[in-house]
Coordinates of C-alpha atoms in Angstrom, one line a residue:
X13 CA -36.0 -50.3 49.3
X14 CA -37.6 -53.8 49.0
X15 CA -39.8 -52.6 46.2
X16 CA -36.8 -51.6 44.1
X17 CA -35.1 -54.8 44.8
X18 CA -38.1 -56.8 43.8
X19 CA -38.3 -54.8 40.6
X20 CA -34.6 -55.4 40.0
X21 CA -35.0 -59.1 40.4
X22 CA -38.2 -59.2 38.3
X23 CA -36.5 -57.4 35.4
X24 CA -33.5 -59.7 35.5
X25 CA -35.5 -62.8 35.0
X26 CA -35.6 -62.6 31.2
X27 CA -32.8 -61.2 29.0
X28 CA -34.6 -58.4 27.1
X29 CA -33.9 -54.9 26.0
X30 CA -35.6 -53.7 29.3
X31 CA -32.7 -55.3 31.2
X32 CA -30.4 -52.7 29.8
X33 CA -31.9 -50.2 32.2
X34 CA -30.7 -52.2 35.1
X35 CA -27.2 -50.7 34.6
X36 CA -28.5 -47.6 36.4
X37 CA -29.9 -49.6 39.4
X38 CA -29.3 -48.2 42.9
X39 CA -26.7 -49.9 45.1
X40 CA -29.2 -51.4 47.5
X41 CA -31.1 -53.2 44.7
X42 CA -28.3 -55.2 43.3
X43 CA -26.6 -55.9 46.6
X44 CA -29.9 -57.2 48.1
X45 CA -30.4 -59.2 45.0
X46 CA -27.0 -60.7 45.5
X47 CA -27.9 -61.5 49.1
X48 CA -31.1 -63.2 48.0
X49 CA -29.1 -65.3 45.5
X50 CA -26.6 -66.2 48.2
X51 CA -29.3 -67.3 50.6
X52 CA -31.1 -69.2 47.9
X53 CA -28.1 -71.1 46.8
X54 CA -27.0 -71.8 50.4
X55 CA -30.4 -73.2 51.4
X56 CA -30.5 -75.3 48.2
X57 CA -27.0 -76.6 48.9
X58 CA -27.9 -77.4 52.5
X59 CA -31.0 -79.4 51.4
X60 CA -29.1 -81.3 48.7
X61 CA -25.8 -81.9 50.5
X62 CA -27.2 -82.4 54.1
X63 CA -23.8 -81.8 55.7
X64 CA -22.9 -83.5 59.0
X65 CA -21.6 -80.3 60.5
X66 CA -22.9 -77.8 63.1
X67 CA -25.6 -76.3 60.8
X68 CA -25.5 -72.6 61.8
X69 CA -21.7 -72.5 61.2
X70 CA -22.1 -74.4 58.0
X71 CA -24.7 -72.0 56.7
X72 CA -22.7 -69.0 57.6
X73 CA -19.4 -70.3 56.1
X74 CA -21.1 -71.6 53.0
X75 CA -23.1 -68.3 52.5
X76 CA -19.8 -66.4 52.8
X77 CA -18.1 -68.6 50.3
X78 CA -21.0 -68.5 47.8
X79 CA -21.1 -64.7 48.1
X80 CA -17.4 -64.4 47.6
X81 CA -17.3 -66.6 44.5
X82 CA -20.5 -65.0 43.1
X83 CA -18.9 -61.6 43.3
X84 CA -15.9 -63.0 41.4
X85 CA -18.3 -64.3 38.7
X86 CA -20.0 -60.9 38.5
X87 CA -16.6 -59.2 38.2
X88 CA -15.8 -61.4 35.2
X89 CA -19.3 -60.8 33.7
X90 CA -18.8 -57.1 34.1
X91 CA -15.5 -57.3 32.2
X92 CA -17.3 -59.2 29.5
X93 CA -20.0 -56.5 29.4
X94 CA -17.4 -53.8 29.0
X95 CA -15.7 -55.8 26.2
X96 CA -19.0 -56.3 24.3
X97 CA -20.1 -52.7 24.7
X98 CA -16.7 -51.5 23.5
X99 CA -16.9 -53.8 20.5
X100 CA -20.6 -53.0 19.7
X101 CA -20.8 -49.3 20.3
X102 CA -17.1 -48.2 20.3
X103 CA -17.8 -46.7 23.7
X104 CA -17.3 -48.8 26.8
X105 CA -19.8 -48.7 29.7
X106 CA -18.1 -47.5 32.9
X107 CA -17.6 -50.3 35.4
X108 CA -20.1 -48.6 37.7
X109 CA -22.8 -49.4 35.1
X110 CA -21.5 -52.7 34.0
X111 CA -21.5 -54.1 37.5
X112 CA -25.3 -53.7 38.3
X113 CA -26.1 -55.1 34.8
X114 CA -23.8 -58.0 35.4
X115 CA -25.4 -58.8 38.7
X116 CA -28.9 -58.6 37.2
X117 CA -28.0 -60.8 34.2
X118 CA -26.2 -63.4 36.3
X119 CA -28.9 -64.2 38.9
X120 CA -30.9 -66.8 37.0
X121 CA -27.9 -68.4 35.3
X122 CA -26.1 -68.8 38.6
X123 CA -29.0 -70.6 40.2
X124 CA -29.4 -72.7 37.1
X125 CA -25.7 -73.5 37.2
X126 CA -25.9 -74.7 40.8
X127 CA -29.0 -76.8 40.1
X128 CA -27.4 -78.3 37.1
X129 CA -24.3 -79.1 39.1
X130 CA -26.4 -81.0 41.7
X131 CA -28.4 -82.8 39.1
X132 CA -25.6 -83.7 36.6
X133 CA -22.1 -82.1 37.1
X134 CA -21.2 -82.9 33.5
X135 CA -24.1 -80.6 32.3
X136 CA -22.7 -77.6 34.2
X137 CA -21.4 -76.2 30.9
X138 CA -25.0 -75.4 30.0
X139 CA -25.2 -73.0 33.0
X140 CA -22.1 -71.2 31.8
X141 CA -23.6 -71.0 28.3
X142 CA -26.8 -69.6 29.8
X143 CA -24.8 -67.0 31.7
X144 CA -23.1 -65.9 28.4
X145 CA -26.5 -65.7 26.7
X146 CA -28.1 -63.7 29.5
X147 CA -25.2 -61.2 29.5
X148 CA -24.6 -60.8 25.8
X149 CA -28.1 -61.0 24.2
X150 CA -29.5 -57.8 25.7
X151 CA -26.3 -56.0 24.8
X152 CA -26.8 -56.8 21.2
X153 CA -29.9 -54.6 21.3
X154 CA -28.1 -51.4 22.4
X155 CA -28.9 -48.7 19.9
X156 CA -25.9 -47.6 17.8
X157 CA -25.6 -44.0 16.8
X158 CA -24.9 -43.7 13.1
X159 CA -22.4 -41.1 12.1
X160 CA -22.9 -39.8 8.6

């Protein structure tokens, strides 16, 4: 289980044609990768923000909020994946395949977005652009069947 999750995370680091295979990833791989992202962002936020609040409760509530909003971002990314695959191949990926791919391709951009927000909130748009690039670039390498 951990081996597949590590492979999932490793293949999602760079937007390549190999990343297209992540659409068939098992449930535990992309959910554990989402959990790793949530914990990473929560710890990063805790270090940067240094809240004056009961720390176990802050970590729990913040992790819950990060996971909730990250799943919303993944849902929007999965819809973008479906839109691009429909436009590119005339056949839309089912949502059950678009979701794992969207999780994989949004891990690095989400962490980058959070870091950019902490460093310079006005540069957060670059994180959104990076997310768009990570999601769309591998989809442009989907082989298209020629009908003659």
